[in-house]
């Protein structure tokens, strides 16, 4: 599988999801074609998993999250894990750590006695964590988070590559002065998407200008404020990359207030592919935050561990697909 991924230029998780036909996995036709062609060229066939001989009552994965909010990300990840696991005859139960604590003591005591084959532990924000309790004694895969010592496998979004891909799309449209409205400073997603933005500029010989980076807070007003700040520059941008779709909403409003057209005067690209993106006017070009696919990849990796397949503690980065609409 690693050889197929290398030949196709994608992640191992992408190869797995495509070749196993995981329902709901979102990949472009080009990506699917690259993977299937590479697999055919080297004669690869997906591994047939076999769970250890355990009682049916223990064929359950515990999916634990630090919180469920109005954002859909952890719910999507749970659905991805549940659908993949069900194909293997395994159920997935969802639990939330109460009170906003990293690990609730009552929750830990519950899983000491609950018959599960392993854990998927997910966080609403991509971040570094430290786990203890039953997670030390049963197979565990981290979702949207990672441990500093890399002792546990983790599945995270490919935010650096996503930031690069978004910026390259604007450059391909002929834009050379590209503003970036980022999320909160100090957040992994913010730093990774900024890194991808800078990499894309460097690869196209465009000088990085710190005046074209505005730190927002993921909400529409900061997208509005960041855009107004860009437009006040002596040389305003001809394109704006917003680190999430909500800030792109505010960006749209500021551009329209200034009498500027999207994309004729200023191209805009977002990140997340929230449902609202397709209903913006013009519809927003954006990147998918692949939590459904991440959940499926986490469940697959956990079942590989439980089934005794050779694995290594690694970090799997899942591709953020570009959804090209009309704002670029």
C-alpha positions as protocol buffer text, in pm:
chain_id: "A"
residue {
  index: 1
  type: UNK
  ca { x: 0 y: 0 z: 0 }
}
residue {
  index: 2
  type: UNK
  ca { x: 288 y: 236 z: 77 }
}
residue {
  index: 3
  type: UNK
  ca { x: 436 y: 160 z: -267 }
}
residue {
  index: 4
  type: UNK
  ca { x: 103 y: 240 z: -436 }
}
residue {
  index: 5
  type: UNK
  ca { x: 82 y: 567 z: -240 }
}
residue {
  index: 6
  type: UNK
  ca { x: 436 y: 664 z: -341 }
}
residue {
  index: 7
  type: UNK
  ca { x: 376 y: 585 z: -706 }
}
residue {
  index: 8
  type: UNK
  ca { x: 43 y: 773 z: -715 }
}
residue {
  index: 9
  type: UNK
  ca { x: 173 y: 1069 z: -513 }
}
residue {
  index: 10
  type: UNK
  ca { x: -96 y: 1042 z: -244 }
}
residue {
  index: 11
  type: UNK
  ca { x: -118 y: 935 z: 120 }
}
residue {
  index: 12
  type: UNK
  ca { x: -150 y: 572 z: 231 }
}
residue {
  index: 13
  type: UNK
  ca { x: -490 y: 658 z: 380 }
}
residue {
  index: 14
  type: UNK
  ca { x: -609 y: 781 z: 39 }
}
residue {
  index: 15
  type: UNK
  ca { x: -500 y: 454 z: -122 }
}
residue {
  index: 16
  type: UNK
  ca { x: -682 y: 251 z: 140 }
}
residue {
  index: 17
  type: UNK
  ca { x: -1008 y: 444 z: 121 }
}
residue {
  index: 18
  type: UNK
  ca { x: -1020 y: 435 z: -259 }
}
residue {
  index: 19
  type: UNK
  ca { x: -925 y: 68 z: -307 }
}
residue {
  index: 20
  type: UNK
  ca { x: -1160 y: -46 z: -30 }
}
residue {
  index: 21
  type: UNK
  ca { x: -1448 y: 154 z: -179 }
}
residue {
  index: 22
  type: UNK
  ca { x: -1529 y: 328 z: 150 }
}
residue {
  index: 23
  type: UNK
  ca { x: -1872 y: 493 z: 118 }
}
residue {
  index: 24
  type: UNK
  ca { x: -1872 y: 872 z: 151 }
}
residue {
  index: 25
  type: UNK
  ca { x: -1500 y: 913 z: 76 }
}
residue {
  index: 26
  type: UNK
  ca { x: -1454 y: 1228 z: -133 }
}
residue {
  index: 27
  type: UNK
  ca { x: -1175 y: 1219 z: -390 }
}
residue {
  index: 28
  type: UNK
  ca { x: -1141 y: 1365 z: -736 }
}
residue {
  index: 29
  type: UNK
  ca { x: -1165 y: 1140 z: -1041 }
}
residue {
  index: 30
  type: UNK
  ca { x: -800 y: 1220 z: -1114 }
}
residue {
  index: 31
  type: UNK
  ca { x: -689 y: 1101 z: -768 }
}
residue {
  index: 32
  type: UNK
  ca { x: -894 y: 781 z: -798 }
}
residue {
  index: 33
  type: UNK
  ca { x: -747 y: 714 z: -1143 }
}
residue {
  index: 34
  type: UNK
  ca { x: -389 y: 763 z: -1019 }
}
residue {
  index: 35
  type: UNK
  ca { x: -443 y: 520 z: -732 }
}
residue {
  index: 36
  type: UNK
  ca { x: -614 y: 247 z: -934 }
}
residue {
  index: 37
  type: UNK
  ca { x: -356 y: 275 z: -1213 }
}
residue {
  index: 38
  type: UNK
  ca { x: -65 y: 250 z: -968 }
}
residue {
  index: 39
  type: UNK
  ca { x: -224 y: -50 z: -795 }
}
residue {
  index: 40
  type: UNK
  ca { x: -279 y: -226 z: -1127 }
}
residue {
  index: 41
  type: UNK
  ca { x: 79 y: -159 z: -1241 }
}
residue {
  index: 42
  type: UNK
  ca { x: 232 y: -333 z: -939 }
}
residue {
  index: 43
  type: UNK
  ca { x: -40 y: -596 z: -899 }
}
residue {
  index: 44
  type: UNK
  ca { x: -156 y: -479 z: -557 }
}
residue {
  index: 45
  type: UNK
  ca { x: -467 y: -627 z: -397 }
}
residue {
  index: 46
  type: UNK
  ca { x: -620 y: -494 z: -70 }
}
residue {
  index: 47
  type: UNK
  ca { x: -535 y: -695 z: 241 }
}
residue {
  index: 48
  type: UNK
  ca { x: -815 y: -914 z: 373 }
}
residue {
  index: 49
  type: UNK
  ca { x: -852 y: -832 z: 740 }
}
residue {
  index: 50
  type: UNK
  ca { x: -924 y: -1084 z: 1007 }
}
residue {
  index: 51
  type: UNK
  ca { x: -1015 y: -988 z: 1360 }
}
residue {
  index: 52
  type: UNK
  ca { x: -881 y: -1209 z: 1636 }
}
residue {
  index: 53
  type: UNK
  ca { x: -1118 y: -1477 z: 1758 }
}
residue {
  index: 54
  type: UNK
  ca { x: -1309 y: -1289 z: 2025 }
}
residue {
  index: 55
  type: UNK
  ca { x: -1662 y: -1301 z: 2154 }
}
residue {
  index: 56
  type: UNK
  ca { x: -1915 y: -1094 z: 1962 }
}
residue {
  index: 57
  type: UNK
  ca { x: -1970 y: -876 z: 2267 }
}
residue {
  index: 58
  type: UNK
  ca { x: -1614 y: -743 z: 2231 }
}
residue {
  index: 59
  type: UNK
  ca { x: -1647 y: -650 z: 1864 }
}
residue {
  index: 60
  type: UNK
  ca { x: -1682 y: -285 z: 1953 }
}
residue {
  index: 61
  type: UNK
  ca { x: -1464 y: 23 z: 1913 }
}
residue {
  index: 62
  type: UNK
  ca { x: -1497 y: 309 z: 2159 }
}
residue {
  index: 63
  type: UNK
  ca { x: -1491 y: 645 z: 1981 }
}
residue {
  index: 64
  type: UNK
  ca { x: -1412 y: 911 z: 2241 }
}
residue {
  index: 65
  type: UNK
  ca { x: -1415 y: 1285 z: 2165 }
}
residue {
  index: 66
  type: UNK
  ca { x: -1320 y: 1581 z: 2377 }
}
residue {
  index: 67
  type: UNK
  ca { x: -1632 y: 1774 z: 2277 }
}
residue {
  index: 68
  type: UNK
  ca { x: -1920 y: 1795 z: 2031 }
}
residue {
  index: 69
  type: UNK
  ca { x: -1998 y: 2149 z: 1920 }
}
residue {
  index: 70
  type: UNK
  ca { x: -2204 y: 2318 z: 1653 }
}
residue {
  index: 71
  type: UNK
  ca { x: -1921 y: 2237 z: 1412 }
}
residue {
  index: 72
  type: UNK
  ca { x: -1988 y: 1907 z: 1230 }
}
residue {
  index: 73
  type: UNK
  ca { x: -1631 y: 1776 z: 1228 }
}
residue {
  index: 74
  type: UNK
  ca { x: -1634 y: 1513 z: 1502 }
}
residue {
  index: 75
  type: UNK
  ca { x: -1980 y: 1391 z: 1401 }
}
residue {
  index: 76
  type: UNK
  ca { x: -1850 y: 1341 z: 1045 }
}
residue {
  index: 77
  type: UNK
  ca { x: -1541 y: 1161 z: 1175 }
}
residue {
  index: 78
  type: UNK
  ca { x: -1759 y: 931 z: 1384 }
}
residue {
  index: 79
  type: UNK
  ca { x: -1975 y: 849 z: 1080 }
}
residue {
  index: 80
  type: UNK
  ca { x: -1665 y: 769 z: 876 }
}
residue {
  index: 81
  type: UNK
  ca { x: -1532 y: 537 z: 1147 }
}
residue {
  index: 82
  type: UNK
  ca { x: -1874 y: 374 z: 1201 }
}
residue {
  index: 83
  type: UNK
  ca { x: -1935 y: 303 z: 831 }
}
residue {
  index: 84
  type: UNK
  ca { x: -1591 y: 150 z: 779 }
}
residue {
  index: 85
  type: UNK
  ca { x: -1609 y: -59 z: 1096 }
}
residue {
  index: 86
  type: UNK
  ca { x: -1957 y: -190 z: 1012 }
}
residue {
  index: 87
  type: UNK
  ca { x: -1820 y: -330 z: 686 }
}
residue {
  index: 88
  type: UNK
  ca { x: -1586 y: -539 z: 902 }
}
residue {
  index: 89
  type: UNK
  ca { x: -1862 y: -652 z: 1140 }
}
residue {
  index: 90
  type: UNK
  ca { x: -1757 y: -417 z: 1418 }
}
residue {
  index: 91
  type: UNK
  ca { x: -1974 y: -158 z: 1595 }
}
residue {
  index: 92
  type: UNK
  ca { x: -1858 y: 184 z: 1718 }
}
residue {
  index: 93
  type: UNK
  ca { x: -1988 y: 357 z: 2030 }
}
residue {
  index: 94
  type: UNK
  ca { x: -1956 y: 732 z: 2085 }
}
residue {
  index: 95
  type: UNK
  ca { x: -1867 y: 894 z: 2418 }
}
residue {
  index: 96
  type: UNK
  ca { x: -1793 y: 1256 z: 2503 }
}
residue {
  index: 97
  type: UNK
  ca { x: -1559 y: 1365 z: 2780 }
}
residue {
  index: 98
  type: UNK
  ca { x: -1782 y: 1570 z: 3006 }
}
residue {
  index: 99
  type: UNK
  ca { x: -1706 y: 1912 z: 3145 }
}
residue {
  index: 100
  type: UNK
  ca { x: -1447 y: 1993 z: 2879 }
}
residue {
  index: 101
  type: UNK
  ca { x: -1179 y: 1789 z: 3058 }
}
residue {
  index: 102
  type: UNK
  ca { x: -927 y: 1605 z: 2846 }
}
residue {
  index: 103
  type: UNK
  ca { x: -1013 y: 1279 z: 3016 }
}
residue {
  index: 104
  type: UNK
  ca { x: -1309 y: 1257 z: 3248 }
}
residue {
  index: 105
  type: UNK
  ca { x: -1246 y: 1018 z: 3541 }
}
residue {
  index: 106
  type: UNK
  ca { x: -1596 y: 870 z: 3524 }
}
residue {
  index: 107
  type: UNK
  ca { x: -1544 y: 801 z: 3155 }
}
residue {
  index: 108
  type: UNK
  ca { x: -1217 y: 626 z: 3225 }
}
residue {
  index: 109
  type: UNK
  ca { x: -1376 y: 405 z: 3490 }
}
residue {
  index: 110
  type: UNK
  ca { x: -1655 y: 317 z: 3246 }
}
residue {
  index: 111
  type: UNK
  ca { x: -1410 y: 186 z: 2987 }
}
residue {
  index: 112
  type: UNK
  ca { x: -1213 y: -18 z: 3237 }
}
residue {
  index: 113
  type: UNK
  ca { x: -1512 y: -254 z: 3251 }
}
residue {
  index: 114
  type: UNK
  ca { x: -1664 y: -201 z: 2905 }
}
residue {
  index: 115
  type: UNK
  ca { x: -1561 y: -473 z: 2657 }
}
residue {
  index: 116
  type: UNK
  ca { x: -1403 y: -286 z: 2366 }
}
residue {
  index: 117
  type: UNK
  ca { x: -1128 y: -396 z: 2128 }
}
residue {
  index: 118
  type: UNK
  ca { x: -971 y: -51 z: 2108 }
}
residue {
  index: 119
  type: UNK
  ca { x: -1014 y: 325 z: 2110 }
}
residue {
  index: 120
  type: UNK
  ca { x: -1030 y: 609 z: 1864 }
}
residue {
  index: 121
  type: UNK
  ca { x: -970 y: 935 z: 2050 }
}
residue {
  index: 122
  type: UNK
  ca { x: -1059 y: 1256 z: 1865 }
}
residue {
  index: 123
  type: UNK
  ca { x: -1030 y: 1628 z: 1935 }
}
residue {
  index: 124
  type: UNK
  ca { x: -1224 y: 1916 z: 1783 }
}
residue {
  index: 125
  type: UNK
  ca { x: -898 y: 2109 z: 1730 }
}
residue {
  index: 126
  type: UNK
  ca { x: -588 y: 1957 z: 1574 }
}
residue {
  index: 127
  type: UNK
  ca { x: -344 y: 1957 z: 1865 }
}
residue {
  index: 128
  type: UNK
  ca { x: -89 y: 1770 z: 2072 }
}
residue {
  index: 129
  type: UNK
  ca { x: -227 y: 1568 z: 2364 }
}
residue {
  index: 130
  type: UNK
  ca { x: -121 y: 1327 z: 2638 }
}
residue {
  index: 131
  type: UNK
  ca { x: -332 y: 1018 z: 2711 }
}
residue {
  index: 132
  type: UNK
  ca { x: -340 y: 789 z: 3012 }
}
residue {
  index: 133
  type: UNK
  ca { x: -568 y: 529 z: 3175 }
}
residue {
  index: 134
  type: UNK
  ca { x: -718 y: 253 z: 2958 }
}
residue {
  index: 135
  type: UNK
  ca { x: -571 y: 409 z: 2644 }
}
residue {
  index: 136
  type: UNK
  ca { x: -235 y: 276 z: 2763 }
}
residue {
  index: 137
  type: UNK
  ca { x: -364 y: -82 z: 2777 }
}
residue {
  index: 138
  type: UNK
  ca { x: -569 y: -123 z: 2459 }
}
residue {
  index: 139
  type: UNK
  ca { x: -497 y: -41 z: 2094 }
}
residue {
  index: 140
  type: UNK
  ca { x: -558 y: 332 z: 2039 }
}
residue {
  index: 141
  type: UNK
  ca { x: -554 y: 555 z: 1732 }
}
residue {
  index: 142
  type: UNK
  ca { x: -562 y: 933 z: 1770 }
}
residue {
  index: 143
  type: UNK
  ca { x: -790 y: 1135 z: 1542 }
}
residue {
  index: 144
  type: UNK
  ca { x: -721 y: 1502 z: 1462 }
}
residue {
  index: 145
  type: UNK
  ca { x: -458 y: 1501 z: 1738 }
}
residue {
  index: 146
  type: UNK
  ca { x: -120 y: 1345 z: 1815 }
}
residue {
  index: 147
  type: UNK
  ca { x: 103 y: 1265 z: 2110 }
}
residue {
  index: 148
  type: UNK
  ca { x: 438 y: 1435 z: 2134 }
}
residue {
  index: 149
  type: UNK
  ca { x: 634 y: 1111 z: 2168 }
}
residue {
  index: 150
  type: UNK
  ca { x: 466 y: 956 z: 1861 }
}
residue {
  index: 151
  type: UNK
  ca { x: 394 y: 639 z: 2059 }
}
residue {
  index: 152
  type: UNK
  ca { x: 42 y: 616 z: 1918 }
}
residue {
  index: 153
  type: UNK
  ca { x: -71 y: 619 z: 1557 }
}
residue {
  index: 154
  type: UNK
  ca { x: -257 y: 934 z: 1457 }
}
residue {
  index: 155
  type: UNK
  ca { x: -471 y: 1055 z: 1168 }
}
residue {
  index: 156
  type: UNK
  ca { x: -473 y: 1428 z: 1090 }
}
residue {
  index: 157
  type: UNK
  ca { x: -577 y: 1649 z: 796 }
}
residue {
  index: 158
  type: UNK
  ca { x: -313 y: 1742 z: 540 }
}
residue {
  index: 159
  type: UNK
  ca { x: -331 y: 2111 z: 630 }
}
residue {
  index: 160
  type: UNK
  ca { x: 15 y: 2206 z: 497 }
}
residue {
  index: 161
  type: UNK
  ca { x: -55 y: 2052 z: 157 }
}
residue {
  index: 162
  type: UNK
  ca { x: -406 y: 2201 z: 168 }
}
residue {
  index: 163
  type: UNK
  ca { x: -266 y: 2550 z: 224 }
}
residue {
  index: 164
  type: UNK
  ca { x: -23 y: 2497 z: -59 }
}
residue {
  index: 165
  type: UNK
  ca { x: -296 y: 2365 z: -289 }
}
residue {
  index: 166
  type: UNK
  ca { x: -527 y: 2663 z: -220 }
}
residue {
  index: 167
  type: UNK
  ca { x: -252 y: 2915 z: -289 }
}
residue {
  index: 168
  type: UNK
  ca { x: -137 y: 2735 z: -602 }
}
residue {
  index: 169
  type: UNK
  ca { x: -493 y: 2746 z: -734 }
}
residue {
  index: 170
  type: UNK
  ca { x: -492 y: 3126 z: -701 }
}
residue {
  index: 171
  type: UNK
  ca { x: -150 y: 3150 z: -865 }
}
residue {
  index: 172
  type: UNK
  ca { x: -273 y: 2932 z: -1152 }
}
residue {
  index: 173
  type: UNK
  ca { x: -554 y: 3186 z: -1201 }
}
residue {
  index: 174
  type: UNK
  ca { x: -290 y: 3452 z: -1265 }
}
residue {
  index: 175
  type: UNK
  ca { x: -295 y: 3612 z: -920 }
}
residue {
  index: 176
  type: UNK
  ca { x: 38 y: 3734 z: -783 }
}
residue {
  index: 177
  type: UNK
  ca { x: -51 y: 3940 z: -477 }
}
residue {
  index: 178
  type: UNK
  ca { x: -233 y: 3697 z: -251 }
}
residue {
  index: 179
  type: UNK
  ca { x: -360 y: 3790 z: 94 }
}
residue {
  index: 180
  type: UNK
  ca { x: -404 y: 3525 z: 362 }
}
residue {
  index: 181
  type: UNK
  ca { x: -662 y: 3561 z: 640 }
}
residue {
  index: 182
  type: UNK
  ca { x: -552 y: 3302 z: 894 }
}
residue {
  index: 183
  type: UNK
  ca { x: -718 y: 3155 z: 1201 }
}
residue {
  index: 184
  type: UNK
  ca { x: -608 y: 3211 z: 1558 }
}
residue {
  index: 185
  type: UNK
  ca { x: -236 y: 3228 z: 1617 }
}
residue {
  index: 186
  type: UNK
  ca { x: -92 y: 2926 z: 1799 }
}
residue {
  index: 187
  type: UNK
  ca { x: -340 y: 2673 z: 1652 }
}
residue {
  index: 188
  type: UNK
  ca { x: -193 y: 2384 z: 1453 }
}
residue {
  index: 189
  type: UNK
  ca { x: -434 y: 2435 z: 1162 }
}
residue {
  index: 190
  type: UNK
  ca { x: -334 y: 2802 z: 1143 }
}
residue {
  index: 191
  type: UNK
  ca { x: 40 y: 2740 z: 1144 }
}
residue {
  index: 192
  type: UNK
  ca { x: 15 y: 2450 z: 898 }
}
residue {
  index: 193
  type: UNK
  ca { x: -204 y: 2633 z: 645 }
}
residue {
  index: 194
  type: UNK
  ca { x: 26 y: 2937 z: 669 }
}
residue {
  index: 195
  type: UNK
  ca { x: 324 y: 2710 z: 600 }
}
residue {
  index: 196
  type: UNK
  ca { x: 154 y: 2571 z: 290 }
}
residue {
  index: 197
  type: UNK
  ca { x: 72 y: 2926 z: 174 }
}
residue {
  index: 198
  type: UNK
  ca { x: 436 y: 3032 z: 209 }
}
residue {
  index: 199
  type: UNK
  ca { x: 561 y: 2717 z: 34 }
}
residue {
  index: 200
  type: UNK
  ca { x: 337 y: 2783 z: -266 }
}
residue {
  index: 201
  type: UNK
  ca { x: 455 y: 3143 z: -292 }
}
residue {
  index: 202
  type: UNK
  ca { x: 821 y: 3036 z: -274 }
}
residue {
  index: 203
  type: UNK
  ca { x: 777 y: 2767 z: -539 }
}
residue {
  index: 204
  type: UNK
  ca { x: 638 y: 3032 z: -775 }
}
residue {
  index: 205
  type: UNK
  ca { x: 908 y: 3291 z: -694 }
}
residue {
  index: 206
  type: UNK
  ca { x: 659 y: 3522 z: -524 }
}
residue {
  index: 207
  type: UNK
  ca { x: 812 y: 3714 z: -234 }
}
residue {
  index: 208
  type: UNK
  ca { x: 635 y: 3663 z: 98 }
}
residue {
  index: 209
  type: UNK
  ca { x: 488 y: 3990 z: 229 }
}
residue {
  index: 210
  type: UNK
  ca { x: 394 y: 3988 z: 601 }
}
residue {
  index: 211
  type: UNK
  ca { x: 151 y: 4274 z: 534 }
}
residue {
  index: 212
  type: UNK
  ca { x: -60 y: 4025 z: 339 }
}
residue {
  index: 213
  type: UNK
  ca { x: -114 y: 3797 z: 641 }
}
residue {
  index: 214
  type: UNK
  ca { x: -393 y: 3880 z: 886 }
}
residue {
  index: 215
  type: UNK
  ca { x: -460 y: 3672 z: 1197 }
}
residue {
  index: 216
  type: UNK
  ca { x: -834 y: 3626 z: 1243 }
}
residue {
  index: 217
  type: UNK
  ca { x: -1037 y: 3406 z: 1479 }
}
residue {
  index: 218
  type: UNK
  ca { x: -1222 y: 3170 z: 1239 }
}
residue {
  index: 219
  type: UNK
  ca { x: -1541 y: 3383 z: 1253 }
}
residue {
  index: 220
  type: UNK
  ca { x: -1698 y: 3600 z: 975 }
}
residue {
  index: 221
  type: UNK
  ca { x: -1621 y: 3939 z: 1139 }
}
residue {
  index: 222
  type: UNK
  ca { x: -1246 y: 3867 z: 1131 }
}
residue {
  index: 223
  type: UNK
  ca { x: -1272 y: 3784 z: 760 }
}
residue {
  index: 224
  type: UNK
  ca { x: -1444 y: 4118 z: 709 }
}
residue {
  index: 225
  type: UNK
  ca { x: -1185 y: 4307 z: 916 }
}
residue {
  index: 226
  type: UNK
  ca { x: -891 y: 4132 z: 750 }
}
residue {
  index: 227
  type: UNK
  ca { x: -1022 y: 4214 z: 403 }
}
residue {
  index: 228
  type: UNK
  ca { x: -1072 y: 4580 z: 493 }
}
residue {
  index: 229
  type: UNK
  ca { x: -715 y: 4591 z: 625 }
}
residue {
  index: 230
  type: UNK
  ca { x: -587 y: 4446 z: 297 }
}
residue {
  index: 231
  type: UNK
  ca { x: -786 y: 4693 z: 88 }
}
residue {
  index: 232
  type: UNK
  ca { x: -633 y: 4983 z: 285 }
}
residue {
  index: 233
  type: UNK
  ca { x: -281 y: 4885 z: 172 }
}
residue {
  index: 234
  type: UNK
  ca { x: -107 y: 5091 z: -97 }
}
residue {
  index: 235
  type: UNK
  ca { x: -94 y: 4772 z: -304 }
}
residue {
  index: 236
  type: UNK
  ca { x: -405 y: 4568 z: -211 }
}
residue {
  index: 237
  type: UNK
  ca { x: -424 y: 4198 z: -301 }
}
residue {
  index: 238
  type: UNK
  ca { x: -580 y: 4059 z: -617 }
}
residue {
  index: 239
  type: UNK
  ca { x: -669 y: 3736 z: -435 }
}
residue {
  index: 240
  type: UNK
  ca { x: -749 y: 3634 z: -78 }
}
residue {
  index: 241
  type: UNK
  ca { x: -708 y: 3289 z: 78 }
}
residue {
  index: 242
  type: UNK
  ca { x: -927 y: 3252 z: 387 }
}
residue {
  index: 243
  type: UNK
  ca { x: -823 y: 2974 z: 626 }
}
residue {
  index: 244
  type: UNK
  ca { x: -1188 y: 2873 z: 670 }
}
residue {
  index: 245
  type: UNK
  ca { x: -1521 y: 2928 z: 495 }
}
residue {
  index: 246
  type: UNK
  ca { x: -1674 y: 3133 z: 777 }
}
residue {
  index: 247
  type: UNK
  ca { x: -1405 y: 3399 z: 739 }
}
residue {
  index: 248
  type: UNK
  ca { x: -1462 y: 3386 z: 363 }
}
residue {
  index: 249
  type: UNK
  ca { x: -1822 y: 3497 z: 428 }
}
residue {
  index: 250
  type: UNK
  ca { x: -1693 y: 3813 z: 596 }
}
residue {
  index: 251
  type: UNK
  ca { x: -1438 y: 3858 z: 317 }
}
residue {
  index: 252
  type: UNK
  ca { x: -1716 y: 3848 z: 56 }
}
residue {
  index: 253
  type: UNK
  ca { x: -1911 y: 4118 z: 237 }
}
residue {
  index: 254
  type: UNK
  ca { x: -1612 y: 4351 z: 268 }
}
residue {
  index: 255
  type: UNK
  ca { x: -1528 y: 4314 z: -102 }
}
residue {
  index: 256
  type: UNK
  ca { x: -1887 y: 4383 z: -205 }
}
residue {
  index: 257
  type: UNK
  ca { x: -1902 y: 4688 z: 23 }
}
residue {
  index: 258
  type: UNK
  ca { x: -1592 y: 4817 z: -155 }
}
residue {
  index: 259
  type: UNK
  ca { x: -1759 y: 4770 z: -493 }
}
residue {
  index: 260
  type: UNK
  ca { x: -1525 y: 4490 z: -597 }
}
residue {
  index: 261
  type: UNK
  ca { x: -1636 y: 4188 z: -797 }
}
residue {
  index: 262
  type: UNK
  ca { x: -1554 y: 3824 z: -718 }
}
residue {
  index: 263
  type: UNK
  ca { x: -1357 y: 3684 z: -898 }
}
residue {
  index: 264
  type: UNK
  ca { x: -1312 y: 3951 z: -1166 }
}
residue {
  index: 265
  type: UNK
  ca { x: -1140 y: 4198 z: -932 }
}
residue {
  index: 266
  type: UNK
  ca { x: -1040 y: 3975 z: -641 }
}
residue {
  index: 267
  type: UNK
  ca { x: -1038 y: 3594 z: -631 }
}
residue {
  index: 268
  type: UNK
  ca { x: -1135 y: 3426 z: -303 }
}
residue {
  index: 269
  type: UNK
  ca { x: -1074 y: 3073 z: -180 }
}
residue {
  index: 270
  type: UNK
  ca { x: -1179 y: 2915 z: 151 }
}
residue {
  index: 271
  type: UNK
  ca { x: -1112 y: 2600 z: 351 }
}
residue {
  index: 272
  type: UNK
  ca { x: -1346 y: 2341 z: 515 }
}
residue {
  index: 273
  type: UNK
  ca { x: -1618 y: 2305 z: 247 }
}
residue {
  index: 274
  type: UNK
  ca { x: -1900 y: 2384 z: 484 }
}
residue {
  index: 275
  type: UNK
  ca { x: -2247 y: 2346 z: 338 }
}
residue {
  index: 276
  type: UNK
  ca { x: -2285 y: 2723 z: 310 }
}
residue {
  index: 277
  type: UNK
  ca { x: -1994 y: 2745 z: 62 }
}
residue {
  index: 278
  type: UNK
  ca { x: -2197 y: 2617 z: -232 }
}
residue {
  index: 279
  type: UNK
  ca { x: -2473 y: 2873 z: -165 }
}
residue {
  index: 280
  type: UNK
  ca { x: -2250 y: 3182 z: -149 }
}
residue {
  index: 281
  type: UNK
  ca { x: -2266 y: 3416 z: -447 }
}
residue {
  index: 282
  type: UNK
  ca { x: -2056 y: 3334 z: -635 }
}
residue {
  index: 283
  type: UNK
  ca { x: -2021 y: 2978 z: -498 }
}
residue {
  index: 284
  type: UNK
  ca { x: -1699 y: 2953 z: -301 }
}
residue {
  index: 285
  type: UNK
  ca { x: -1397 y: 2756 z: -420 }
}
residue {
  index: 286
  type: UNK
  ca { x: -1268 y: 2576 z: -112 }
}
residue {
  index: 287
  type: UNK
  ca { x: -1095 y: 2267 z: 24 }
}
residue {
  index: 288
  type: UNK
  ca { x: -1262 y: 1977 z: 204 }
}
residue {
  index: 289
  type: UNK
  ca { x: -1173 y: 1927 z: 569 }
}
residue {
  index: 290
  type: UNK
  ca { x: -1172 y: 1546 z: 538 }
}
residue {
  index: 291
  type: UNK
  ca { x: -1302 y: 1434 z: 878 }
}
residue {
  index: 292
  type: UNK
  ca { x: -1525 y: 1161 z: 734 }
}
residue {
  index: 293
  type: UNK
  ca { x: -1226 y: 1007 z: 555 }
}
residue {
  index: 294
  type: UNK
  ca { x: -1009 y: 1059 z: 863 }
}
residue {
  index: 295
  type: UNK
  ca { x: -1258 y: 865 z: 1075 }
}
residue {
  index: 296
  type: UNK
  ca { x: -1259 y: 580 z: 823 }
}
residue {
  index: 297
  type: UNK
  ca { x: -879 y: 577 z: 812 }
}
residue {
  index: 298
  type: UNK
  ca { x: -858 y: 571 z: 1192 }
}
residue {
  index: 299
  type: UNK
  ca { x: -1098 y: 276 z: 1213 }
}
residue {
  index: 300
  type: UNK
  ca { x: -905 y: 90 z: 944 }
}
residue {
  index: 301
  type: UNK
  ca { x: -571 y: 146 z: 1116 }
}
residue {
  index: 302
  type: UNK
  ca { x: -712 y: 37 z: 1452 }
}
residue {
  index: 303
  type: UNK
  ca { x: -855 y: -283 z: 1303 }
}
residue {
  index: 304
  type: UNK
  ca { x: -520 y: -353 z: 1139 }
}
residue {
  index: 305
  type: UNK
  ca { x: -355 y: -328 z: 1483 }
}
residue {
  index: 306
  type: UNK
  ca { x: -619 y: -548 z: 1647 }
}
residue {
  index: 307
  type: UNK
  ca { x: -599 y: -800 z: 1362 }
}
residue {
  index: 308
  type: UNK
  ca { x: -224 y: -837 z: 1404 }
}
residue {
  index: 309
  type: UNK
  ca { x: -129 y: -687 z: 1067 }
}
residue {
  index: 310
  type: UNK
  ca { x: 218 y: -531 z: 1059 }
}
residue {
  index: 311
  type: UNK
  ca { x: 185 y: -162 z: 1146 }
}
residue {
  index: 312
  type: UNK
  ca { x: 407 y: 109 z: 1276 }
}
residue {
  index: 313
  type: UNK
  ca { x: 327 y: 407 z: 1494 }
}
residue {
  index: 314
  type: UNK
  ca { x: 291 y: 677 z: 1233 }
}
residue {
  index: 315
  type: UNK
  ca { x: 102 y: 989 z: 1148 }
}
residue {
  index: 316
  type: UNK
  ca { x: -136 y: 953 z: 854 }
}
residue {
  index: 317
  type: UNK
  ca { x: -223 y: 1278 z: 676 }
}
residue {
  index: 318
  type: UNK
  ca { x: -546 y: 1267 z: 478 }
}
residue {
  index: 319
  type: UNK
  ca { x: -576 y: 1471 z: 158 }
}
residue {
  index: 320
  type: UNK
  ca { x: -785 y: 1790 z: 158 }
}
residue {
  index: 321
  type: UNK
  ca { x: -958 y: 1785 z: -181 }
}
residue {
  index: 322
  type: UNK
  ca { x: -997 y: 2109 z: -376 }
}
residue {
  index: 323
  type: UNK
  ca { x: -1359 y: 2190 z: -468 }
}
residue {
  index: 324
  type: UNK
  ca { x: -1342 y: 2427 z: -764 }
}
residue {
  index: 325
  type: UNK
  ca { x: -1641 y: 2658 z: -788 }
}
residue {
  index: 326
  type: UNK
  ca { x: -1677 y: 3014 z: -919 }
}
residue {
  index: 327
  type: UNK
  ca { x: -1486 y: 3244 z: -682 }
}
residue {
  index: 328
  type: UNK
  ca { x: -1142 y: 3203 z: -846 }
}
